[in-house]
Amino acid sequence: MTWLVKSGGHGYSKTLNTVQNAVMINMERFKYAYMQSDNTLTVGSGATIHDITVPMYEAGREISELMCDEQRRTDRIDFLLAIGACPCVGAMGVMLGGSVGRLQGKHGMASDAIRKVRLALFNGTIIEASKDANPELFWGIRGAGQNFGVVIEATLETYPQTNGGEFYNADMIFTGENLDSIIDAMNSLYPVDENLALLIFYVINPTTLAVSAIMDNPLVAINIVYSGPEEEGKRYTERFSPFSISLNESIIPWVDLNSKSGGGAVLAKCIPGQSHNQYDSITKVVDKATFHELFDSYGSFVAEHPVLMNSTVILEIFAQQAISAYPLDFSAFPHRGSLDTLVEIEMAYTDQSIAAVADDWARGWRDRLSSPAVSGYDRMIIYQNYGHGDEPISALYGYEQWRHERLTGLKRTYDPLGQFNRYHAIPDTLEGWN
């Protein structure tokens, strides 16, 4: 028997295409999130990021990354949790894979904040995993958690809020002629201030797609969020604004970041009816020549295939301090110290006849960006939650032999029949690692 657990219902990995004759376990009855008296958060595995945001906000708590869901204002808040993902996505799946986000430089990833989980094993046994109960499994859950059973709920730590919950936000638009200056400004930010987060989008202006020269299409959109004082955030905006054709600055409560920052651009990922095909890479810095060529290639490709006009290239630049402060063996998450620039190439379309062409283009650029000459790393590194599913499994879980031994040992112990093998499955033999 093969089991596939459904939380939010999102997933990019092509490994999901291998699911046949399986039983899907829909966790919609576990769609809950509530605060405890000790300021921890208990999350059911059916909850989305949006679902966990509201009770935390109302209780005086907060999470880090809110990129694509509708939020509502309540009272002022005093605490926060660092977590990252589109809030329409299931929260549990995101957290089990790591979860990057805007406040990770201050508090680490959401998986770092997990204090315990309850899960059902392949034989129906319900167990708890924490630093005190089944600690080896607890290690593996945080970074590879979809491999060992059905996680029912998790309890997470939260943290005191930064800057009273008021975040400085700046949204800017640029034409391609200033791309080199933009990249220079981006590279000047490393190592990134722990309060700073940037999202950079290559986007198409659909109103000019058919009539303008390619030099007018695409555009670059940049969103800057700063969790510290406004005047400090403005200093980062000033590195880019002289080149922008538009600038909108505002102060946004943390809970409204997703719906208001970046013009709500990432909300497009939550619009039903589109197919999304994503490839991911991680680079140390932004290589000017390569990313300029990617920009030109993206514009030409979408101009040739207008049905892909909702496709985009996204760069996520977040701080690393709190993630890197944990030892490399703190959890199964393998990429501490190697998350400088996450690059997402996302093809979005409704016409399935374009799928193969879009896949070829995106995969080719993923492979190029992941090459040592461009990425700055000696081997491909992929953030598992963004993985396409065709990468070497070690690119997702780490190349160290000791990691392979621990993860394979856990797989053999907790999933001996391979019933949870349909999403980036850990090999059940050491020979299966590549």
Short mmCIF file of C-alpha atoms in Angstrom, two decimals:
data_model
loop_
_atom_site.label_atom_id
_atom_site.label_comp_id
_atom_site.label_asym_id
_atom_site.label_seq_id
_atom_site.Cartn_x
_atom_site.Cartn_y
_atom_site.Cartn_z
CA MET A 1 0.00 0.00 0.00
CA THR A 2 1.22 3.52 -0.86
CA TRP A 3 0.00 6.54 1.06
CA LEU A 4 -0.03 10.15 -0.11
CA VAL A 5 -0.84 12.78 2.50
CA LYS A 6 -2.64 15.95 1.34
CA SER A 7 -2.42 19.12 3.40
CA GLY A 8 -2.71 22.33 1.37
CA GLY A 9 -2.68 20.52 -1.96
CA HIS A 10 0.38 22.21 -3.47
CA GLY A 11 3.48 20.49 -4.79
CA TYR A 12 5.91 21.14 -7.64
CA SER A 13 7.83 17.87 -7.59
CA LYS A 14 7.54 15.56 -10.57
CA THR A 15 7.84 12.65 -8.13
CA LEU A 16 4.14 13.20 -7.44
CA ASN A 17 3.50 12.00 -11.01
CA THR A 18 4.67 8.54 -9.97
CA VAL A 19 1.74 8.03 -7.59
CA GLN A 20 -0.47 5.22 -8.89
CA ASN A 21 -2.93 2.94 -7.09
CA ALA A 22 -2.35 4.83 -3.85
CA VAL A 23 -4.57 6.03 -1.03
CA MET A 24 -4.64 9.79 -0.43
CA ILE A 25 -5.08 10.84 3.18
CA ASN A 26 -6.77 14.25 3.20
CA MET A 27 -5.87 16.12 6.38
CA GLU A 28 -8.62 18.73 6.04
CA ARG A 29 -10.17 17.63 9.37
CA PHE A 30 -6.90 18.67 11.03
CA LYS A 31 -7.23 22.24 9.82
CA TYR A 32 -6.56 24.08 13.08
CA ALA A 33 -4.00 26.27 14.80
CA TYR A 34 -4.11 27.71 18.28
CA MET A 35 -1.83 29.36 20.79
CA GLN A 36 -0.83 27.75 24.08
CA SER A 37 -0.42 29.53 27.41
CA ASP A 38 3.38 29.25 27.07
CA ASN A 39 3.26 31.16 23.74
CA THR A 40 3.90 28.08 21.66
CA LEU A 41 1.74 27.41 18.62
CA THR A 42 0.02 24.07 17.96
CA VAL A 43 -0.66 23.43 14.27
CA GLY A 44 -2.75 20.68 12.71
CA SER A 45 -1.47 19.26 9.48
CA GLY A 46 -4.49 20.47 7.52
CA ALA A 47 -3.79 24.14 8.28
CA THR A 48 -2.44 26.54 5.69
CA ILE A 49 0.04 29.30 6.42
CA HIS A 50 -2.91 31.70 6.42
CA ASP A 51 -4.71 29.55 8.98
CA ILE A 52 -1.83 29.75 11.41
CA THR A 53 -1.25 33.46 10.87
CA VAL A 54 -4.56 34.78 12.14
CA PRO A 55 -4.64 33.13 15.61
CA MET A 56 -1.02 34.03 16.17
CA TYR A 57 -1.70 37.63 15.23
CA GLU A 58 -4.75 37.85 17.44
CA ALA A 59 -2.79 36.34 20.35
CA GLY A 60 0.10 38.77 19.99
CA ARG A 61 2.33 36.49 17.89
CA GLU A 62 3.61 36.56 14.33
CA ILE A 63 5.20 34.49 11.59
CA SER A 64 7.86 35.51 9.14
CA GLU A 65 6.94 34.95 5.51
CA LEU A 66 3.52 35.87 4.16
CA MET A 67 3.60 35.90 0.41
CA CYS A 68 0.33 34.86 -1.17
CA ASP A 69 -2.89 34.88 0.80
CA GLU A 70 -5.54 37.30 1.90
CA GLN A 71 -4.94 38.57 5.43
CA ARG A 72 -7.11 40.49 7.90
CA ARG A 73 -6.13 43.10 10.45
CA THR A 74 -6.78 42.63 14.14
CA ASP A 75 -5.12 44.11 17.18
CA ARG A 76 -1.50 45.04 17.52
CA ILE A 77 0.94 42.17 18.01
CA ASP A 78 4.02 41.63 20.11
CA PHE A 79 5.60 38.32 19.08
CA LEU A 80 6.60 36.44 15.97
CA LEU A 81 7.68 33.10 14.57
CA ALA A 82 10.08 32.76 11.64
CA ILE A 83 8.45 30.70 8.92
CA GLY A 84 8.28 30.96 5.18
CA ALA A 85 6.03 30.05 2.28
CA CYS A 86 2.91 31.10 0.44
CA PRO A 87 0.12 31.11 3.01
CA CYS A 88 -2.30 29.27 0.71
CA VAL A 89 0.12 26.33 0.93
CA GLY A 90 -0.20 23.72 3.67
CA ALA A 91 1.87 24.88 6.63
CA MET A 92 2.99 21.43 7.77
CA GLY A 93 4.58 20.38 4.50
CA VAL A 94 6.47 23.66 4.31
CA MET A 95 7.79 23.35 7.85
CA LEU A 96 8.87 19.71 7.46
CA GLY A 97 11.03 20.69 4.48
CA GLY A 98 12.72 23.61 6.27
CA SER A 99 10.79 26.83 5.51
CA VAL A 100 12.75 29.91 4.55
CA GLY A 101 11.33 33.36 5.19
CA ARG A 102 11.85 37.05 5.77
CA LEU A 103 12.81 36.75 9.45
CA GLN A 104 15.05 33.73 9.15
CA GLY A 105 18.10 35.89 9.81
CA LYS A 106 16.74 36.65 13.28
CA HIS A 107 15.03 33.39 14.25
CA GLY A 108 16.04 30.66 11.83
CA MET A 109 13.61 28.57 9.80
CA ALA A 110 10.24 27.29 10.95
CA SER A 111 11.67 23.79 11.20
CA ASP A 112 14.17 25.15 13.73
CA ALA A 113 11.22 26.31 15.85
CA ILE A 114 9.49 22.90 15.98
CA ARG A 115 9.52 21.57 19.53
CA LYS A 116 7.54 18.36 19.05
CA VAL A 117 5.35 16.52 16.55
CA ARG A 118 2.73 13.80 16.74
CA LEU A 119 2.66 11.35 13.85
CA ALA A 120 1.07 8.10 12.74
CA LEU A 121 3.43 5.38 11.55
CA PHE A 122 2.80 2.96 8.68
CA ASN A 123 1.24 0.43 11.11
CA GLY A 124 -1.13 2.95 12.71
CA THR A 125 0.90 3.56 15.84
CA ILE A 126 0.73 7.16 17.11
CA ILE A 127 4.00 8.46 18.55
CA GLU A 128 5.58 11.74 19.58
CA ALA A 129 8.96 13.00 18.47
CA SER A 130 10.90 15.70 20.31
CA LYS A 131 14.35 16.20 21.78
CA ASP A 132 13.26 13.93 24.64
CA ALA A 133 11.06 11.41 22.83
CA ASN A 134 12.41 9.59 19.77
CA PRO A 135 15.13 12.24 19.33
CA GLU A 136 16.67 10.62 16.22
CA LEU A 137 13.32 10.74 14.44
CA PHE A 138 12.88 14.32 15.64
CA TRP A 139 16.19 15.13 13.96
CA GLY A 140 14.96 13.66 10.66
CA ILE A 141 11.49 15.19 10.80
CA ARG A 142 12.98 18.69 10.62
CA GLY A 143 14.11 18.77 7.00
CA ALA A 144 12.95 15.38 5.67
CA GLY A 145 9.69 14.93 7.55
CA GLN A 146 7.48 13.62 4.75
CA ASN A 147 9.40 10.33 4.67
CA PHE A 148 8.45 8.64 7.92
CA GLY A 149 4.69 8.73 8.46
CA VAL A 150 1.69 11.02 8.69
CA VAL A 151 2.50 14.06 10.80
CA ILE A 152 -0.71 14.96 12.61
CA GLU A 153 0.33 18.11 14.42
CA ALA A 154 3.35 20.09 15.52
CA THR A 155 4.11 22.49 18.34
CA LEU A 156 6.36 25.44 17.57
CA GLU A 157 8.18 28.08 19.53
CA THR A 158 7.51 31.77 18.81
CA TYR A 159 9.66 34.83 19.46
CA PRO A 160 9.32 38.45 20.62
CA GLN A 161 8.27 40.73 17.82
CA THR A 162 10.60 43.06 15.98
CA ASN A 163 9.84 46.78 15.71
CA GLY A 164 6.33 46.52 17.10
CA GLY A 165 5.09 44.53 14.12
CA GLU A 166 5.43 47.49 11.74
CA PHE A 167 7.54 46.66 8.69
CA TYR A 168 8.98 49.12 6.20
CA ASN A 169 8.03 48.13 2.65
CA ALA A 170 9.26 49.45 -0.70
CA ASP A 171 8.08 48.32 -4.15
CA MET A 172 9.99 49.40 -7.23
CA ILE A 173 9.79 48.76 -10.98
CA PHE A 174 12.76 48.93 -13.38
CA THR A 175 13.37 48.58 -17.08
CA GLY A 176 15.99 46.16 -18.32
CA GLU A 177 18.45 48.88 -19.28
CA ASN A 178 19.32 49.34 -15.61
CA LEU A 179 19.73 45.65 -14.81
CA ASP A 180 23.51 45.81 -14.37
CA SER A 181 23.16 48.60 -11.81
CA ILE A 182 20.43 46.62 -10.03
CA ILE A 183 22.65 43.53 -9.82
CA ASP A 184 25.54 45.58 -8.48
CA ALA A 185 23.24 46.95 -5.77
CA MET A 186 21.99 43.45 -4.95
CA ASN A 187 25.50 42.07 -4.60
CA SER A 188 26.45 44.95 -2.31
CA LEU A 189 23.99 43.61 0.28
CA TYR A 190 25.84 40.37 1.10
CA PRO A 191 26.01 39.39 3.94
CA VAL A 192 22.42 40.49 4.31
CA ASP A 193 21.27 42.56 7.31
CA GLU A 194 19.20 40.31 9.62
CA ASN A 195 16.23 42.70 9.29
CA LEU A 196 16.33 42.85 5.49
CA ALA A 197 14.52 40.74 2.90
CA LEU A 198 14.36 41.19 -0.87
CA LEU A 199 12.20 39.62 -3.55
CA ILE A 200 13.24 40.30 -7.14
CA PHE A 201 10.94 39.38 -10.02
CA TYR A 202 11.51 39.19 -13.74
CA VAL A 203 8.02 39.93 -15.07
CA ILE A 204 6.26 40.62 -18.35
CA ASN A 205 4.10 43.70 -18.87
CA PRO A 206 1.15 42.17 -20.75
CA THR A 207 -0.04 45.53 -22.04
CA THR A 208 3.10 45.93 -24.14
CA LEU A 209 3.83 42.31 -24.99
CA ALA A 210 2.51 42.46 -28.52
CA VAL A 211 3.48 45.99 -29.48
CA SER A 212 6.75 46.97 -27.84
CA ALA A 213 10.31 46.15 -28.65
CA ILE A 214 11.84 43.45 -26.50
CA MET A 215 13.97 46.06 -24.74
CA ASP A 216 10.76 47.34 -23.16
CA ASN A 217 9.82 43.86 -22.00
CA PRO A 218 10.35 42.32 -19.54
CA LEU A 219 10.59 44.42 -16.40
CA VAL A 220 12.26 43.96 -13.03
CA ALA A 221 10.17 44.34 -9.88
CA ILE A 222 11.84 44.56 -6.47
CA ASN A 223 10.19 44.31 -3.08
CA ILE A 224 12.17 45.35 -0.02
CA VAL A 225 10.89 44.56 3.46
CA TYR A 226 12.76 45.77 6.52
CA SER A 227 11.70 44.73 10.00
CA GLY A 228 13.63 47.51 11.73
CA PRO A 229 13.21 51.29 11.82
CA GLU A 230 11.91 52.97 8.68
CA GLU A 231 14.93 55.21 8.26
CA GLU A 232 17.23 52.18 8.21
CA GLY A 233 15.08 50.43 5.61
CA LYS A 234 15.10 53.52 3.41
CA ARG A 235 18.89 53.35 3.20
CA TYR A 236 18.60 50.04 1.37
CA THR A 237 15.91 51.35 -0.94
CA GLU A 238 18.17 54.26 -1.86
CA ARG A 239 20.66 51.82 -3.38
CA PHE A 240 18.03 50.95 -6.03
CA SER A 241 15.58 53.85 -6.32
CA PRO A 242 17.76 56.11 -8.53
CA PHE A 243 17.26 53.55 -11.34
CA SER A 244 13.55 52.84 -10.78
CA ILE A 245 10.65 54.04 -12.90
CA SER A 246 8.29 53.78 -9.92
CA LEU A 247 8.65 53.69 -6.15
CA ASN A 248 5.99 53.05 -3.55
CA GLU A 249 6.95 53.11 0.15
CA SER A 250 4.72 52.19 3.06
CA ILE A 251 4.62 50.84 6.59
CA ILE A 252 2.80 47.51 6.68
CA PRO A 253 1.73 45.46 9.68
CA TRP A 254 3.35 42.07 9.54
CA VAL A 255 0.04 40.28 9.04
CA ASP A 256 -0.67 42.28 5.87
CA LEU A 257 2.69 41.74 4.22
CA ASN A 258 1.52 39.10 1.80
CA SER A 259 -1.48 40.94 0.47
CA LYS A 260 0.15 44.37 0.30
CA SER A 261 3.91 43.99 -0.22
CA GLY A 262 5.21 43.48 -3.72
CA GLY A 263 1.87 44.55 -5.08
CA GLY A 264 0.56 41.15 -4.00
CA ALA A 265 2.60 39.61 -6.85
CA VAL A 266 3.10 36.23 -5.23
CA LEU A 267 -0.65 35.91 -4.75
CA ALA A 268 -0.71 34.67 -8.35
CA LYS A 269 0.59 31.33 -7.11
CA CYS A 270 -2.70 30.84 -5.28
CA ILE A 271 -4.97 31.53 -8.24
CA PRO A 272 -6.63 28.25 -9.27
CA GLY A 273 -6.72 27.06 -12.85
CA GLN A 274 -3.07 27.51 -13.82
CA SER A 275 -0.40 24.85 -14.10
CA HIS A 276 2.88 25.70 -12.39
CA ASN A 277 6.18 24.06 -13.30
CA GLN A 278 9.10 25.23 -11.16
CA TYR A 279 12.84 24.69 -11.15
CA ASP A 280 15.07 26.01 -8.38
CA SER A 281 18.71 26.85 -7.84
CA ILE A 282 20.82 28.45 -5.12
CA THR A 283 23.71 30.81 -5.81
CA LYS A 284 26.20 32.58 -3.54
CA VAL A 285 25.87 35.87 -5.37
CA VAL A 286 24.15 37.14 -8.51
CA ASP A 287 26.51 36.72 -11.45
CA LYS A 288 25.94 39.80 -13.57
CA ALA A 289 26.56 38.34 -17.02
CA THR A 290 24.52 35.18 -16.39
CA PHE A 291 21.52 36.89 -14.83
CA HIS A 292 21.49 39.54 -17.53
CA GLU A 293 21.46 36.78 -20.14
CA LEU A 294 18.66 35.04 -18.21
CA PHE A 295 16.67 38.27 -18.24
CA ASP A 296 17.04 38.65 -22.02
CA SER A 297 16.29 34.97 -22.60
CA TYR A 298 13.18 35.16 -20.43
CA GLY A 299 11.85 38.15 -22.37
CA SER A 300 12.51 36.57 -25.74
CA PHE A 301 11.04 33.23 -24.68
CA VAL A 302 7.78 34.71 -23.42
CA ALA A 303 7.51 36.97 -26.47
CA GLU A 304 7.78 33.83 -28.60
CA HIS A 305 5.25 31.99 -26.41
CA PRO A 306 2.78 34.62 -25.08
CA VAL A 307 0.71 31.98 -23.28
CA LEU A 308 3.56 31.98 -20.74
CA MET A 309 3.15 35.67 -19.84
CA ASN A 310 2.33 34.79 -16.21
CA SER A 311 5.62 32.96 -15.84
CA THR A 312 8.36 34.58 -13.80
CA VAL A 313 11.86 34.31 -12.41
CA ILE A 314 12.10 35.08 -8.69
CA LEU A 315 15.17 35.75 -6.58
CA GLU A 316 14.77 35.50 -2.81
CA ILE A 317 17.52 37.17 -0.81
CA PHE A 318 17.13 36.68 2.92
CA ALA A 319 19.54 36.94 5.84
CA GLN A 320 21.34 33.83 7.12
CA GLN A 321 22.60 34.64 10.61
CA ALA A 322 20.18 32.63 12.76
CA ILE A 323 20.11 29.67 10.36
CA SER A 324 23.90 29.47 10.31
CA ALA A 325 24.12 29.84 14.09
CA TYR A 326 22.77 26.31 14.53
CA PRO A 327 25.29 23.45 14.13
CA LEU A 328 25.19 21.52 10.85
CA ASP A 329 23.82 18.45 12.63
CA PHE A 330 21.06 20.32 14.47
CA SER A 331 18.46 18.83 12.13
CA ALA A 332 18.17 17.00 8.83
CA PHE A 333 18.04 20.32 6.96
CA PRO A 334 21.37 20.28 5.09
CA HIS A 335 22.02 23.73 3.67
CA ARG A 336 22.93 25.97 6.61
CA GLY A 337 25.33 28.63 5.40
CA SER A 338 24.37 27.97 1.76
CA LEU A 339 21.08 29.77 1.21
CA ASP A 340 22.32 33.15 0.00
CA THR A 341 20.20 33.54 -3.14
CA LEU A 342 17.27 31.26 -3.94
CA VAL A 343 16.36 31.40 -7.63
CA GLU A 344 12.96 30.11 -8.75
CA ILE A 345 12.12 29.70 -12.41
CA GLU A 346 8.39 29.26 -12.56
CA MET A 347 6.47 28.50 -15.70
CA ALA A 348 2.73 29.27 -15.39
CA TYR A 349 0.19 28.44 -18.08
CA THR A 350 -3.27 27.11 -18.82
CA ASP A 351 -2.51 25.74 -22.31
CA GLN A 352 -0.98 22.31 -21.78
CA SER A 353 0.44 22.22 -25.30
CA ILE A 354 3.22 24.55 -24.12
CA ALA A 355 4.24 22.35 -21.17
CA ALA A 356 7.15 20.52 -22.80
CA VAL A 357 8.65 23.68 -24.33
CA ALA A 358 8.39 25.52 -21.02
CA ASP A 359 9.93 22.60 -19.16
CA ASP A 360 12.92 22.44 -21.49
CA TRP A 361 13.66 26.15 -21.12
CA ALA A 362 13.30 26.21 -17.34
CA ARG A 363 15.33 23.03 -16.81
CA GLY A 364 18.12 24.30 -19.01
CA TRP A 365 18.42 27.49 -16.99
CA ARG A 366 18.22 25.60 -13.69
CA ASP A 367 21.13 23.43 -14.76
CA ARG A 368 23.19 26.41 -15.85
CA LEU A 369 22.54 28.39 -12.67
CA SER A 370 23.47 25.34 -10.60
CA SER A 371 26.82 24.87 -12.31
CA PRO A 372 29.83 25.67 -10.09
CA ALA A 373 30.95 28.49 -12.38
CA VAL A 374 27.67 30.34 -11.78
CA SER A 375 26.41 29.17 -8.39
CA GLY A 376 29.72 29.45 -6.56
CA TYR A 377 29.17 26.01 -5.00
CA ASP A 378 31.08 22.91 -6.06
CA ARG A 379 27.88 20.85 -6.43
CA MET A 380 24.20 21.43 -7.06
CA ILE A 381 22.31 22.62 -3.96
CA ILE A 382 18.51 22.61 -3.97
CA TYR A 383 16.08 23.73 -1.28
CA GLN A 384 13.83 20.69 -0.96
CA ASN A 385 10.54 22.60 -0.84
CA TYR A 386 11.35 24.13 -4.22
CA GLY A 387 12.80 20.96 -5.74
CA HIS A 388 11.58 19.78 -9.11
CA GLY A 389 12.21 16.12 -8.35
CA ASP A 390 14.78 15.36 -11.05
CA GLU A 391 17.79 16.54 -9.03
CA PRO A 392 20.33 14.22 -7.38
CA ILE A 393 18.77 13.23 -4.06
CA SER A 394 21.92 14.45 -2.29
CA ALA A 395 21.28 17.94 -3.68
CA LEU A 396 18.09 17.97 -1.58
CA TYR A 397 19.32 16.26 1.60
CA GLY A 398 23.07 16.91 1.63
CA TYR A 399 26.15 15.15 0.32
CA GLU A 400 27.75 14.11 3.62
CA GLN A 401 28.03 10.37 4.22
CA TRP A 402 26.91 10.73 7.82
CA ARG A 403 23.67 12.34 6.67
CA HIS A 404 23.01 9.49 4.27
CA GLU A 405 23.60 6.95 7.01
CA ARG A 406 21.29 8.67 9.50
CA LEU A 407 18.48 9.32 7.02
CA THR A 408 18.59 5.84 5.49
CA GLY A 409 18.60 4.36 8.98
CA LEU A 410 15.50 6.34 9.85
CA LYS A 411 13.80 5.33 6.61
CA ARG A 412 14.42 1.67 7.28
CA THR A 413 13.13 1.99 10.84
CA TYR A 414 10.01 4.09 10.36
CA ASP A 415 8.99 3.28 6.76
CA PRO A 416 10.30 -0.27 6.25
CA LEU A 417 7.76 -1.03 3.51
CA GLY A 418 8.36 2.18 1.54
CA GLN A 419 4.78 3.38 1.94
CA PHE A 420 5.77 7.07 2.11
CA ASN A 421 7.97 7.16 -0.98
CA ARG A 422 6.18 9.54 -3.33
CA TYR A 423 7.77 12.86 -2.46
CA HIS A 424 11.57 13.08 -2.57
CA ALA A 425 11.95 9.64 -1.03
CA ILE A 426 15.04 8.93 1.06
CA PRO A 427 16.85 5.84 -0.30
CA ASP A 428 16.48 2.71 1.81
CA THR A 429 20.04 1.68 0.96
CA LEU A 430 23.27 3.67 1.05
CA GLU A 431 23.88 2.65 -2.56
CA GLY A 432 20.76 4.57 -3.53
CA TRP A 433 22.31 7.96 -2.79
CA ASN A 434 23.81 9.89 -5.67
#
